[in-house]
Structure formats: C-alpha cells, structure tokens
Amino acid sequence: MYKVFLSLLKRDLRLAFRHKSEILNPLFFFVIVVTLFPLGISPDKQILAEIGPGIIWVAALLASMLSLESLFRSDFDDGTLELMLLSEYPLSIMVLAKIVVHWLITGFPIIIFSPLLGTVMFLNDDAIITLMITLLLGTPILSLIGAIGMALVVALKRGGMLLSLLVLPLYIPVLIFSSNAVGSSMAGLSISGQLYFLAAFMVFCLTLAPIATSAALRISLE
Amino acid sequence: MKAIMKWIYHLASPKHFYRIAGKLIPWFGWIAAILLIAGSIDGLFIAPVDYQQGDSYRIIFIHVPAAWMSMFIYMVMATSGAIALIWKIKLADVIASSSAPIGAAFTFLALVTGSIWGKPMWGAWWVWDARLTSELILLFLYLGYMALESAIEDPRSAARACAILAIVGVVNIPIIHYSVEWWNTLHQGATVTKLDKPSIHISMLIPLMLMAFGFKLYYVAAVLSRARNKVLITEQNSSWVKEVVALESGAKNV
Amino acid sequence: MSKTETGLQVKSLSCERGYRELFNDLNFELLPGEILHVKGENGAGKTSLLRILAGLALPVSGEVIFDGCDCRKYRSEYNEHIAFMGHKPGIKLELTPVENIQSYCDLGQRKTQQQIMDTLYQVGLYGFEEMYCNQISAGQKRRVALAQAILSNAKLWILDEPFTSLDVVGVDFFLKMIQQHVDNGGMILLTTHQEVNLNNYMIKFLQLPDGSISH
C-alpha cells in the first residue's frame, strides 16, 4: 500500500516537472493578485499593513483553488484515473498521494514566497513568521477540501466556475483563523488558539477528505 | 431487523410513496396554514411590545423560524443523502433534491428578514454580524448544491454526487458556524435555545413556536408534493406511472 | 444451466441512461477460455455494459458474479482479476512507455524492469521505450495499453473497441495476443465495430439490447 502511494507520488512529481508551468503559474498568480491591491486601494503603509494578512490569504486561497484542475483533470482525460479506480489498492491512498503532490507544487512555493509578499505589505517580522506558519497549516487544508470539490466536477466540461461555488464556502474557516492569526501577531497578541484550530482542522481534513474524494471520484466516473 | 428493513423498503417504494404522500399532503398543508395564521395573528397583534425594540422586533417571528428551517433542511438533505448512498433507497435521493430549493428559499427569507430587522436596530440594511453571515454562507452551500445537481446530466449520478456534497457540507457547517461566531461575537446570542433559563417571555415564545411548527409542517407538505412529482419523472418507465398518467389525463378529458 | 464456480456470471442486469432504459434483465455467463463479443448498434449500451462489468458504473439492478463472489462486495479481489481497456488510452502522454507501464503495474502486482522490457518487445515497441508517448502513433499507444493488460496477469480482459487506430498488422497481432490469453484459460469481453476474424476461437455473441446469445 505504501508502495502505491510512493509510486504515484513519484509519477505525479515527474509529470509536474515536465510541465513546469503547472508549478509556476499558481505562484505568479498569487504574486500578481497581491500586487493589485496596493494599486487598487492605496500604497499607504498603515492601510496595507492592516489589510495585508487578509489579502495574502485570499490570494493564496484563489491560487490553490485555480490550480485544482491539475489534480484530476489530465488523469481523467487520458483514462489513467479509470485504471486507478480499478486497482486492487484503496483509492483513498492514491488520492492522498495526488493531494500531497498538489500541495507540493502549489502550496509549498507559496509558503516560500510569502515572506517577500509580507514585506511589501509592510507586515512586521513576527507577522511574517506567523504568516508562514498559517500557510504551512492552512494550504494543505485547501488542497484536501479542494480535492473533494474537484472530484465532484471532474467529469463536467465546464466545471471551473462550479468548482469555486462548491469549494470557496468551505474555505472560509481557514481564511478567518489564518488571517486573524497574522493580524493578531501584528498587534502582539497571542495566536496559539488560532494555530491549534488550524492544526486540528488539518488533521480532521487529512483523515476524512481522501475518503470523501474517492467516493466522489467513483460517482463522477460512472 | 430484516423484517424492519423489508418494511422500510416497502414503504419507500416509489409507488407506495406516491399514494401515501398524496393522502398526507392536504393534512400537513392545512395544519400548517392554521398554525401560520394563528402564529401571525398572535405575533403581530397579541404578543406584547418589546421594551427596547418596540414593534420592529416582531419580524423575529418569521426570521428565527426561517433560520431554524434553513439549518434543519440542510440536515435533512445530508441525512437522506447518506441513507441513499448506504441503503440505496431511491426515495431518499428524491427527498434530498426536492428539499434543496425549499431550504434555499427559507435561507433567503431568513437573510431578507434579518436585514429588514437590522435596519431599525443598527441603522443599516446589512451588518456583518455572525448569524447573518452564517446564513449567507449557508445560502452559498445551497446554491452550490443546486448548481452541481443541474450541472450533472445523469440524474442518478447527480443525486449521488449531491449526497456527497451535502454530507461534506453538513460536517463543515458547525466548523463554519463556530468560526464565524468567533470572528464576530457582537451579536446577541441565540435567545431561545437556552432552555434552562429562557430569556424570552412566554407570551413571545408561543407565537414563535406556532410559527416554527407551521413552517415545519409547510416544509413537509411542500417537500412531499415536490417529491411526488419527481417520483413520477424518475419512474416514468414503470407501469404504475403510466397507469397514473392515463388515469389523470382520462379524468381531465371527462 | 451449469452451476460452475468459475468465470463470470451476470444475473438480471438492467441499465438506464438518463431515464432511458438501455437494456433490461440481461443474463449470461462467460467461462475460462471463452470470448464474448458484445454486439449492438450505437447507443445500445455496449460501453455502459462493459463499464458496469468493470465495476466502474452502477447497474440499476442485477448482479455481477466472478468466481462465485459478488464483484461489488469484493471489489479489491475482483480488480485483481480484471484488465480494462476503455475508449481512453489509459496512458500518460508525458511519460515514456516504460514509465507508463511501470506506474500501471505499481497499481497492482509489481513487475521487474526486465519483465516490462520483455513485454514491450513482445508488443513490438522495440526502440520506442525511451520516447515520450506524445511522440508515438495512436496505434503504438494501443500497444502500450496492450502491454499493460498482458502484464496485469488478469484473468478477464474487458476491451472496449480495442482495434481502433490499429493497422492490419496491429490487429493481427492483437488477435494473436487474445488467442494466447484464451488458450491460457483467460476470458475476454470485447466490443468492436470492425470485422475481425475471431471465428476460430471459442466465441459467443451477445446482442444488445435484447440480450440474446448466439454462437
């Protein structure tokens, strides 16, 4: 079972590196969206520092959601997803491998680049560290919940808009707690409560989302 | 156990359901109408004026029951979705998908009445308070459910996919609700659910309960009649539906 | 009816698409060493039947029994015994044939590099094993998929239009593989629009939608 997980992980990473745009596009999107806000609102340091955490998090959320297509779409189109469904191993293990890859190629680069964006939004050092921690805890949740939504729409021709309708409401708790944690650490307040919530929610999603995703995939491929 | 399951399957057979639901709908409908009229009269004219909010508080007799119904119907959808997935009872799918627009309507009603109530209280049509925001997110969940249902062509796959979505949604609702509450603790807490020490006077509680039960029975009547129509569509190939259709159209011709 | 415990038994299977009934009360069985050729016009439900038998789709009612076990209850065991080749190629274009077969085999029993190479030569892909699959022809992609089926060691091959985009040599070769599989006690379920010379084998025809069997 472990071997299936690793084999699929290796395969998907190899595919991602043969399509470099899959890794770079979400990252560029993330950076560009954050850049739009100072241009659209004001370059004022006070204002940006106040809205920065929320903006960076909304951008991360959208970047993660828009890259969900890469999770199952190509496997669906070329039929390898069918072969996975017909494997003798549990589908949820394979789904988990694919979600891990999705996080590695979209969530992880965002975490690496977040200090840069924190700096341009005038967050202080504490807030930047908190931003990275919340992204580390939060982006896996986005990939896990997003996988359920993507599995539901994978067989539909124009599922993109629908996907955002399904997935974004479920992202709200992550957004609330993460951006609040960054804002609080800016103000020098304790943030352990928010981080505990995010960690608990991540573990919760990690256990249940692969099961829900594989159930959804079986229905979508009927 | 086996006998019970057999009995349930028998009751849930579309043909049986169609017949029984047809008989039950008028009962639920009329009782709902009576309760709603009584509740409205009691709530609008008999219940005392609130010493802080004056007469404008009376909208809670619609707002609060509608908000309850919006949550309750989503639970019904998730539960019947789970029943349909596990025991493969087709009727449960029909109930779930018939419930969605009714639930969305109640959610919308709760939002509208909430914002009307907010105007004299806060001086603005919309305030980002916890309950209204939760209700708005719930409306998004309903809309997502209905959008998914209409996007999938095959009705059976659509029902099964929606069941998964409703279950995922229902697991997330408490988490969303809690996070929104936490995000904004400005609003007055739920006043009625504190059963040990009710902070609402009995003269206001009675019309509230009348309205709540009226809404619930209305929902039952509405969902049964929608489900009845849906059953005719899903079972259009079976002989009993053809008989029903022949009978109805024959009756019209005479 | 023989009460065998091996092979595939289909009992009163019905299928609907939308609200339209495709077929109703389908009964047949497939024994080791037999080929079942599913025939029918476009839209008669051939692909739907094959997807149901592969366990990808749900029938409205009915049972699929393999070696005496309900294939829905024993999904993992059933999946060990079947190889499915659908309309879609089932291979990734950005991977080489070897990588494709390797990752397919990892979904089931693992195979050594040597076994994979041998099978690739067997299906006539000598010299193409290091090319990406988007550089090889459609027929060659079919051969990669065939190599996957051969390596899966599955007893039952479910083949939906396997001969599309194969040339005459390719079809002959595929038929030879089918012959070999059947001779080794395998079973084959297939649909095809092409006139192929399958007559030498133990072959049955299933006509959809009425479900009549002829030899």
XYZ file of C-alpha atoms in Angstrom:
691
model
C 0.000 0.000 0.000
C 2.878 2.279 0.909
C 4.489 1.410 -2.415
C 1.426 2.505 -4.395
C 1.492 5.787 -2.540
C 5.161 6.356 -3.297
C 4.904 5.230 -6.894
C 2.049 7.623 -7.621
C 3.809 10.416 -5.756
C 6.884 9.896 -7.903
C 4.873 9.701 -11.115
C 2.944 12.905 -10.445
C 6.024 14.829 -9.374
C 7.791 13.700 -12.526
C 4.797 14.854 -14.592
C 4.739 18.185 -12.798
C 8.409 18.782 -13.521
C 7.849 18.017 -17.187
C 5.147 20.753 -17.128
C 6.957 23.489 -15.278
C 4.113 25.926 -15.860
C 1.959 23.878 -13.508
C 4.277 24.848 -10.675
C 4.996 28.401 -11.734
C 1.569 29.646 -12.821
C -0.171 29.438 -9.426
C 2.805 31.177 -7.878
C 2.756 34.011 -10.438
C -0.986 34.311 -9.963
C -0.505 34.591 -6.207
C 2.114 37.333 -6.561
C 0.148 39.295 -9.157
C -3.109 39.255 -7.176
C -1.364 40.577 -4.081
C 0.309 43.274 -6.169
C -3.060 44.504 -7.434
C -4.266 45.613 -4.014
C -1.797 48.419 -3.293
C -2.501 49.650 -6.826
C -6.240 49.438 -6.352
C -6.513 50.757 -2.814
C -3.572 52.790 -1.653
C 0.175 52.392 -1.132
C -0.281 53.742 2.380
C 1.749 51.747 4.892
C -0.898 51.813 7.621
C -3.726 50.616 5.390
C -1.701 47.889 3.704
C -0.409 46.531 6.996
C -3.999 46.292 8.191
C -5.467 44.539 5.175
C -2.279 42.677 4.165
C -2.902 39.412 6.056
C -6.369 39.061 4.581
C -5.219 39.898 1.068
C -2.303 37.494 1.098
C -4.575 34.768 2.386
C -7.333 35.417 -0.139
C -4.734 35.320 -2.898
C -3.332 32.030 -1.581
C -6.850 30.633 -1.437
C -7.599 31.591 -5.035
C -4.244 30.346 -6.299
C -4.788 27.000 -4.635
C -8.333 26.737 -5.946
C -7.488 27.666 -9.531
C -4.755 25.040 -9.626
C -7.104 22.254 -8.538
C -7.717 21.355 -12.189
C -4.271 19.780 -12.324
C -5.285 17.367 -9.564
C -7.513 15.025 -11.568
C -8.262 16.629 -14.936
C -5.450 15.184 -17.030
C -5.788 11.757 -15.410
C -9.471 11.848 -16.214
C -8.897 12.884 -19.813
C -6.347 10.189 -20.628
C -8.101 7.416 -18.724
C -5.421 6.713 -16.134
C -7.906 7.719 -13.444
C -10.108 4.794 -14.508
C -7.158 2.472 -14.095
C -6.591 3.824 -10.587
C -10.207 3.094 -9.729
C -9.667 -0.446 -10.941
C -6.605 -1.007 -8.806
C -6.763 -3.556 -6.034
C -5.445 -0.972 -3.569
C -7.642 1.562 -1.738
C -8.411 4.580 -3.872
C -8.078 6.946 -0.924
C -4.355 6.126 -0.628
C -3.816 7.095 -4.252
C -5.954 10.188 -3.832
C -3.849 11.194 -0.842
C -0.679 10.843 -2.910
C -2.148 13.119 -5.563
C -3.205 15.679 -2.954
C 0.301 15.671 -1.458
C 1.731 16.368 -4.899
C -0.779 19.154 -5.453
C 0.282 20.733 -2.180
C 3.975 20.345 -3.008
C 3.618 22.076 -6.367
C 1.165 24.837 -5.363
C 1.083 25.307 -1.590
C 4.749 24.884 -0.905
C 6.049 27.524 -3.386
C 3.508 29.956 -1.972
C 4.906 29.431 1.520
C 8.439 30.029 0.251
C 7.428 33.276 -1.450
C 5.165 34.579 1.305
C 7.873 36.489 3.290
C 8.513 38.576 0.209
C 4.852 39.499 -0.102
C 4.589 40.054 3.638
C 7.403 42.566 3.353
C 5.811 44.501 0.512
C 2.576 44.630 2.514
C 4.518 46.079 5.453
C 3.935 43.191 7.862
C 6.404 43.059 10.738
C 8.762 40.134 11.373
C 6.502 38.370 13.870
C 3.577 38.617 11.486
C 5.634 37.225 8.610
C 6.638 34.202 10.670
C 3.014 33.698 11.662
C 2.000 34.065 8.026
C 4.356 31.257 7.074
C 3.100 29.027 9.898
C -0.543 29.615 8.978
C 0.223 28.917 5.328
C 2.021 25.734 6.343
C -1.024 24.587 8.303
C -3.662 26.073 6.037
C -2.633 25.316 2.455
C -2.822 21.527 2.986
C -6.424 22.058 4.114
C -7.118 23.968 0.914
C -5.717 21.107 -1.181
C -7.629 18.497 0.812
C -11.022 20.230 0.678
C -10.431 21.314 -2.900
C -9.836 17.709 -3.906
C -13.373 16.800 -2.860
C -14.808 19.589 -4.984
C -12.596 18.750 -7.940
C -13.581 15.082 -7.722
C -17.242 16.106 -7.935
C -16.809 18.215 -11.066
C -14.042 16.326 -12.870
C -16.372 14.756 -15.422
C -18.066 18.054 -16.284
C -16.888 20.002 -19.299
C -17.191 23.426 -17.730
C -16.637 22.732 -14.078
C -14.367 25.663 -13.231
C -16.985 28.157 -12.105
C -18.980 25.469 -10.343
C -15.868 24.320 -8.512
C -15.395 27.747 -6.942
C -19.024 27.785 -5.868
C -18.604 24.411 -4.176
C -15.221 24.937 -2.598
C -14.952 28.575 -1.537
C -17.630 28.461 1.204
C -15.774 25.530 2.743
C -12.523 27.525 2.741
C -13.998 30.225 4.971
C -12.896 28.852 8.380
C -9.299 28.610 7.170
C -9.421 32.181 5.918
C -10.914 33.513 9.138
C -8.485 31.854 11.504
C -5.353 32.310 9.399
C -5.698 35.970 8.536
C -6.836 36.686 12.065
C -3.732 34.943 13.443
C -1.465 37.060 11.257
C -3.303 40.231 12.228
C -3.160 39.351 15.929
C 0.545 38.658 15.865
C 0.983 42.034 14.188
C -0.714 43.536 17.216
C 1.417 41.447 19.543
C -1.439 39.222 20.759
C -1.350 35.502 21.453
C -2.153 33.337 18.459
C -1.974 29.834 19.912
C -5.762 29.429 19.770
C -5.916 30.082 16.045
C -2.955 27.807 15.333
C -4.474 24.981 17.396
C -7.675 25.331 15.423
C -5.841 25.216 12.110
C -3.815 22.194 13.182
C -6.913 20.367 14.382
C -8.798 21.205 11.202
C -5.896 19.988 9.103
C -5.763 16.636 10.889
C -9.526 16.367 10.549
C -9.395 17.023 6.811
C -6.404 14.732 6.384
C -8.383 11.808 7.758
C -11.719 12.410 6.071
C -11.089 14.287 2.827
C -9.338 11.424 0.966
C -12.277 9.142 1.736
C -14.830 11.695 0.570
C -12.731 12.424 -2.511
C -12.509 8.793 -3.555
C -16.254 8.328 -3.059
C -16.823 11.401 -5.207
C -14.447 10.134 -7.894
C -16.251 6.811 -8.140
C -19.529 8.674 -8.651
C -18.065 11.114 -11.167
C -16.625 8.348 -13.330
C -19.831 6.377 -13.595
C -34.082 -6.390 11.749
C -34.559 -7.927 8.343
C -38.313 -7.563 8.654
C -37.937 -3.907 9.578
C -35.699 -3.239 6.592
C -38.137 -5.021 4.345
C -40.949 -2.900 5.687
C -38.926 0.280 5.159
C -38.084 -0.719 1.593
C -41.756 -1.417 1.017
C -42.826 1.966 2.374
C -40.081 3.683 0.423
C -41.081 2.081 -2.839
C -41.992 4.891 -5.218
C -45.457 3.547 -5.938
C -46.379 3.276 -2.289
C -44.880 6.650 -1.520
C -46.821 8.322 -4.297
C -50.114 7.015 -2.941
C -49.467 7.752 0.759
C -47.927 11.180 0.127
C -50.960 12.149 -1.932
C -53.155 11.443 1.076
C -50.894 13.160 3.613
C -50.183 16.422 1.791
C -53.586 18.089 2.450
C -53.359 17.278 6.166
C -49.902 18.805 6.551
C -50.827 21.719 4.328
C -53.999 22.666 6.210
C -52.486 22.268 9.671
C -49.520 24.369 8.537
C -51.877 27.062 7.254
C -53.814 27.131 10.541
C -50.636 27.315 12.616
C -49.149 30.043 10.452
C -52.310 32.178 10.576
C -52.627 31.737 14.341
C -48.933 32.432 14.841
C -49.046 35.565 12.687
C -52.083 36.990 14.490
C -50.586 36.185 17.874
C -47.175 37.510 16.886
C -48.354 40.694 15.185
C -51.207 41.779 17.459
C -51.310 39.879 20.750
C -47.681 39.490 21.822
C -46.519 42.451 23.935
C -44.345 45.226 22.588
C -40.636 44.808 23.307
C -39.472 47.485 25.735
C -36.244 48.060 23.787
C -37.059 47.437 20.141
C -40.708 48.464 20.021
C -42.813 46.768 17.359
C -39.957 46.155 14.961
C -38.850 43.045 16.845
C -41.977 41.252 15.597
C -40.122 40.215 12.460
C -38.313 37.590 14.532
C -41.495 35.509 14.329
C -40.526 34.939 10.714
C -36.792 35.432 10.875
C -35.969 32.954 13.641
C -38.134 30.055 12.424
C -36.854 30.582 8.879
C -33.267 30.448 10.132
C -34.056 27.251 12.040
C -35.631 25.724 8.963
C -32.643 26.641 6.799
C -30.344 24.623 9.083
C -32.848 21.826 9.581
C -33.444 21.296 5.865
C -29.736 21.063 5.157
C -29.519 18.359 7.838
C -32.425 16.541 6.188
C -30.632 16.710 2.833
C -27.408 15.333 4.253
C -29.178 12.593 6.206
C -31.271 11.442 3.296
C -28.223 11.662 1.046
C -26.374 9.333 3.414
C -29.362 6.978 3.540
C -29.488 6.915 -0.251
C -25.773 6.172 -0.541
C -25.704 3.455 2.116
C -29.012 1.628 1.671
C -29.623 2.592 -1.961
C -33.136 3.845 -1.234
C -34.061 5.912 -4.268
C -36.735 7.832 -2.410
C -34.118 9.380 -0.121
C -32.431 10.954 -3.143
C -35.756 12.363 -4.250
C -36.397 13.846 -0.803
C -32.928 15.409 -0.719
C -33.155 17.045 -4.101
C -36.742 18.205 -3.522
C -35.650 19.810 -0.258
C -32.874 21.941 -1.735
C -34.900 24.781 -3.293
C -37.199 24.938 -0.258
C -34.195 25.152 2.034
C -32.619 27.819 -0.135
C -35.884 29.778 -0.046
C -36.002 29.640 3.751
C -32.366 30.724 3.919
C -33.114 33.620 1.630
C -36.156 34.542 3.735
C -34.034 34.475 6.882
C -31.470 36.744 5.217
C -34.040 39.229 3.966
C -35.964 39.406 7.240
C -32.681 39.630 9.123
C -31.582 42.605 7.115
C -35.001 44.288 7.434
C -34.818 43.720 11.164
C -31.312 45.172 11.155
C -32.380 48.456 9.556
C -34.119 49.975 12.621
C -31.768 48.184 15.036
C -28.395 49.037 13.523
C -29.399 51.732 11.080
C -28.080 49.784 8.085
C -29.548 47.185 5.760
C -26.594 44.891 6.128
C -24.358 44.325 9.103
C -21.660 41.684 9.161
C -22.964 40.016 12.257
C -22.355 36.361 12.963
C -25.816 34.976 12.393
C -26.458 36.819 9.147
C -23.017 35.881 7.829
C -23.511 32.210 8.693
C -26.868 32.344 6.971
C -25.261 33.876 3.878
C -22.647 31.118 3.753
C -25.413 28.558 4.146
C -27.130 30.129 1.141
C -23.884 29.648 -0.815
C -23.881 25.980 0.201
C -27.450 25.587 -1.032
C -26.624 27.333 -4.301
C -23.592 25.098 -4.799
C -25.741 22.045 -4.196
C -28.344 23.113 -6.727
C -25.700 24.162 -9.262
C -23.995 20.777 -9.004
C -27.308 18.998 -9.366
C -28.203 20.852 -12.525
C -24.715 20.502 -13.992
C -24.626 16.703 -13.961
C -26.713 15.247 -16.734
C -27.382 11.753 -15.486
C -29.963 12.105 -12.699
C -28.659 9.160 -10.695
C -25.051 10.360 -10.687
C -26.270 13.862 -9.889
C -28.144 12.611 -6.851
C -25.166 10.629 -5.604
C -22.697 13.462 -6.151
C -25.033 15.865 -4.367
C -25.328 13.449 -1.463
C -21.548 13.551 -1.008
C -21.576 17.342 -1.224
C -24.358 17.621 1.351
C -22.525 15.322 3.756
C -19.288 17.267 3.358
C -21.278 20.469 3.844
C -23.038 19.253 6.955
C -19.740 18.227 8.524
C -18.398 21.689 7.777
C -21.415 23.708 8.897
C -20.612 23.559 12.632
C -16.994 24.472 11.876
C -18.039 27.385 9.670
C -20.636 28.438 12.204
C -18.158 28.330 15.052
C -15.512 30.253 13.156
C -17.969 32.937 12.112
C -19.244 33.245 15.697
C -15.699 33.531 16.880
C -14.942 36.065 14.169
C -17.752 38.237 15.338
C -19.123 37.980 18.835
C -21.009 41.254 18.685
C -24.470 39.904 18.001
C -26.936 38.901 20.690
C -26.667 35.181 21.407
C -29.307 32.620 20.478
C -32.066 33.542 22.865
C -34.402 30.588 22.567
C -32.080 27.627 22.715
C -31.086 28.495 26.276
C -33.729 26.175 27.627
C -32.635 26.224 31.266
C -33.217 29.934 31.625
C -35.310 31.278 28.803
C -34.593 34.950 28.315
C -37.659 35.348 26.118
C -41.064 35.843 27.682
C -43.665 33.086 27.330
C -46.084 35.432 25.534
C -43.487 35.827 22.786
C -42.445 32.195 22.858
C -45.929 30.920 21.999
C -46.257 32.728 18.635
C -42.641 31.860 17.871
C -43.339 28.180 18.412
C -46.605 28.367 16.434
C -44.698 29.850 13.521
C -41.862 27.340 13.879
C -44.228 24.363 13.746
C -46.196 25.984 10.959
C -43.024 26.364 8.892
C -42.012 22.797 9.606
C -45.359 21.365 8.520
C -45.390 23.604 5.468
C -41.971 22.210 4.588
C -43.240 18.642 4.935
C -46.221 19.372 2.692
C -44.077 21.173 0.122
C -41.346 18.552 0.043
C -43.862 15.739 -0.291
C -45.597 17.346 -3.233
C -42.291 18.129 -4.963
C -41.086 14.598 -4.270
C -44.317 13.226 -5.689
C -43.693 14.994 -8.976
C -40.077 13.891 -9.027
C -41.065 10.287 -8.423
C -43.280 10.420 -11.493
C -40.335 11.664 -13.548
C -37.770 9.195 -12.232
C -40.163 6.258 -12.526
C -41.570 7.290 -15.896
C -40.748 3.910 -17.422
C -42.635 1.836 -14.864
C -46.132 0.574 -15.478
C -47.749 2.164 -12.430
C -46.718 5.656 -13.530
C -48.214 5.025 -16.935
C -51.427 3.961 -15.203
C -51.447 7.096 -13.048
C -50.836 9.332 -16.044
C -53.557 7.596 -18.055
C -55.972 7.955 -15.149
C -55.216 11.646 -14.615
C -55.422 12.601 -18.270
C -58.573 10.492 -18.613
C -60.117 12.350 -15.690
C -59.301 15.658 -17.327
C -60.877 14.679 -20.620
C -64.156 13.822 -18.886
C -27.617 -24.036 -16.526
C -24.331 -25.329 -15.210
C -23.599 -24.467 -11.616
C -19.974 -23.596 -12.109
C -17.974 -21.667 -9.568
C -15.537 -20.166 -12.037
C -15.906 -17.463 -14.601
C -18.205 -14.530 -14.862
C -21.930 -14.736 -14.279
C -24.304 -11.900 -15.000
C -27.762 -12.097 -13.486
C -30.754 -9.965 -14.492
C -28.707 -6.858 -15.156
C -30.528 -3.662 -16.139
C -29.123 -0.308 -17.042
C -30.551 3.138 -17.676
C -29.007 6.228 -19.087
C -30.876 9.329 -18.054
C -34.407 7.984 -17.887
C -33.972 5.833 -20.964
C -33.678 2.115 -20.474
C -30.665 0.703 -22.322
C -31.145 -2.952 -21.540
C -33.178 -4.956 -19.103
C -32.803 -8.357 -17.467
C -29.555 -9.370 -19.102
C -28.320 -12.884 -18.231
C -25.201 -14.598 -19.481
C -22.062 -16.294 -18.332
C -18.506 -16.405 -19.518
C -16.285 -19.373 -18.753
C -12.497 -19.633 -18.811
C -11.266 -19.978 -22.386
C -14.203 -18.112 -23.887
C -14.608 -14.863 -25.734
C -17.798 -12.824 -25.558
C -18.312 -10.351 -28.353
C -20.897 -7.728 -27.393
C -22.772 -6.515 -30.454
C -25.301 -3.787 -30.943
C -25.938 -0.507 -32.654
C -24.572 2.801 -31.468
C -26.254 3.718 -28.218
C -27.377 0.170 -27.467
C -25.382 0.219 -24.256
C -22.231 -1.710 -25.154
C -19.887 0.667 -23.404
C -22.266 1.007 -20.474
C -22.352 -2.774 -20.093
C -18.575 -3.027 -20.170
C -18.222 -0.255 -17.614
C -20.710 -1.972 -15.336
C -18.839 -5.253 -15.676
C -15.572 -3.496 -14.889
C -17.173 -2.106 -11.733
C -16.887 1.495 -12.916
C -20.618 2.088 -13.257
C -23.599 1.004 -11.203
C -26.398 -1.021 -12.772
C -29.994 -0.157 -11.915
C -30.420 -3.716 -10.759
C -28.803 -7.107 -11.119
C -25.647 -8.867 -10.059
C -22.209 -9.488 -11.488
C -20.587 -12.573 -10.018
C -16.993 -13.561 -10.567
C -15.670 -16.920 -9.352
C -18.744 -17.245 -7.174
C -18.331 -13.870 -5.437
C -20.356 -10.706 -5.891
C -17.914 -8.310 -7.505
C -19.316 -5.269 -5.691
C -18.705 -6.771 -2.283
C -15.216 -7.994 -3.143
C -14.084 -5.059 -5.213
C -10.393 -5.291 -4.418
C -10.214 -9.036 -5.173
C -12.239 -8.559 -8.342
C -9.977 -5.759 -9.528
C -7.004 -8.118 -9.263
C -8.619 -10.353 -11.857
C -9.634 -7.840 -14.495
C -7.869 -5.643 -17.000
C -9.897 -2.850 -18.557
C -9.174 -1.043 -21.799
C -11.655 1.729 -22.476
C -12.056 4.409 -25.126
C -9.404 6.487 -23.458
C -5.847 5.290 -23.926
C -5.071 4.868 -20.225
C -1.531 6.130 -20.640
C 0.099 9.443 -19.883
C 1.477 11.269 -22.885
C 4.279 12.938 -20.950
C 5.718 9.631 -19.811
C 7.679 7.066 -21.774
C 6.122 3.645 -22.432
C 8.345 2.135 -19.760
C 7.320 4.719 -17.173
C 3.689 4.265 -18.121
C 3.780 0.518 -17.738
C 5.799 0.794 -14.562
C 3.263 3.093 -12.919
C 0.392 0.934 -14.148
C 1.969 -2.176 -12.674
C 2.560 -0.385 -9.383
C -1.230 -0.144 -9.055
C -1.298 -3.946 -8.893
C 1.467 -6.520 -8.713
C 4.913 -5.038 -9.146
C 6.976 -6.105 -12.097
C 10.711 -6.028 -12.632
C 12.265 -3.803 -15.244
C 13.185 -6.954 -17.214
C 9.595 -8.216 -17.372
C 8.434 -4.827 -18.613
C 11.106 -4.673 -21.300
C 10.288 -8.214 -22.448
C 6.623 -7.347 -22.814
C 7.419 -4.146 -24.685
C 9.457 -6.138 -27.188
C 6.657 -8.668 -27.366
C 4.133 -5.991 -28.408
C 6.587 -4.619 -30.955
C 7.675 -1.412 -29.296
C 11.363 -2.192 -29.540
C 13.259 1.059 -29.926
C 10.414 3.265 -28.672
C 10.748 2.595 -24.965
C 12.583 5.843 -24.258
C 10.328 8.157 -26.284
C 7.563 10.180 -24.722
C 4.164 8.798 -25.570
C 3.087 12.006 -27.299
C 5.710 11.243 -29.948
C 4.431 7.793 -30.834
C 1.420 6.990 -33.011
C -2.087 6.158 -31.836
C -1.579 2.530 -32.786
C 1.588 2.368 -30.746
C -0.264 3.841 -27.783
C -2.731 0.984 -28.109
C 0.206 -1.390 -27.961
C 1.378 0.201 -24.730
C -2.096 -0.336 -23.323
C -1.995 -3.937 -24.541
C 1.334 -4.459 -22.806
C -0.307 -3.198 -19.619
C -3.121 -5.731 -19.980
C -0.657 -8.561 -20.594
C 1.439 -7.642 -17.565
C -1.567 -7.335 -15.272
C -1.931 -11.170 -15.215
C -5.675 -10.578 -15.133
C -7.966 -13.491 -15.987
C -10.655 -11.330 -17.539
C -9.862 -8.713 -20.160
C -12.567 -6.148 -20.790
C -11.804 -4.474 -24.104
C -13.901 -1.611 -25.447
C -13.132 -1.108 -29.147
C -9.570 -2.405 -28.815
C -8.854 -2.386 -32.562
C -9.452 1.308 -33.235
C -6.433 3.012 -34.782
C -4.583 -0.272 -35.219
C -3.325 -1.240 -38.673
C -3.798 -4.687 -40.192
C -0.591 -5.959 -38.660
C -1.568 -4.473 -35.334
C -4.992 -6.100 -35.412
C -3.464 -9.464 -36.314
C -1.009 -9.112 -33.511
C -3.743 -8.137 -31.048
C -5.787 -11.164 -32.137
C -2.770 -13.356 -31.527
C -2.479 -11.974 -28.013
C -6.183 -12.599 -27.469
C -5.771 -16.164 -28.732
C -2.853 -16.698 -26.379
C -4.768 -15.305 -23.439
C -7.776 -17.529 -24.143
C -5.577 -20.586 -24.634
C -4.143 -19.976 -21.185
C -7.625 -20.130 -19.696
C -8.305 -16.409 -19.813
C -11.626 -14.759 -20.597
C -12.310 -11.882 -22.928
C -15.217 -9.482 -23.223
C -14.993 -7.146 -26.146
C -16.852 -4.779 -28.414
C -15.714 -3.853 -31.883
C -17.133 -2.232 -34.973
C -14.513 -3.770 -37.188
C -14.982 -7.045 -38.982
C -12.337 -9.167 -37.374
C -11.576 -12.766 -37.847
C -12.346 -14.113 -34.408
C -14.191 -17.186 -35.649
C -11.583 -19.787 -34.818
C -11.916 -19.228 -31.124
C -14.471 -20.204 -28.510
C -16.616 -17.201 -29.210
C -20.108 -16.188 -28.186
C -22.063 -13.196 -29.356
C -24.257 -11.101 -27.116
C -26.745 -8.955 -28.968
C -27.853 -5.742 -27.258
C -30.362 -4.525 -26.297
C -32.380 -7.762 -26.224
C -29.539 -9.801 -24.725
C -29.789 -12.889 -26.935
C -26.745 -15.148 -27.075
C -25.592 -16.855 -30.269
C -22.532 -18.938 -31.077
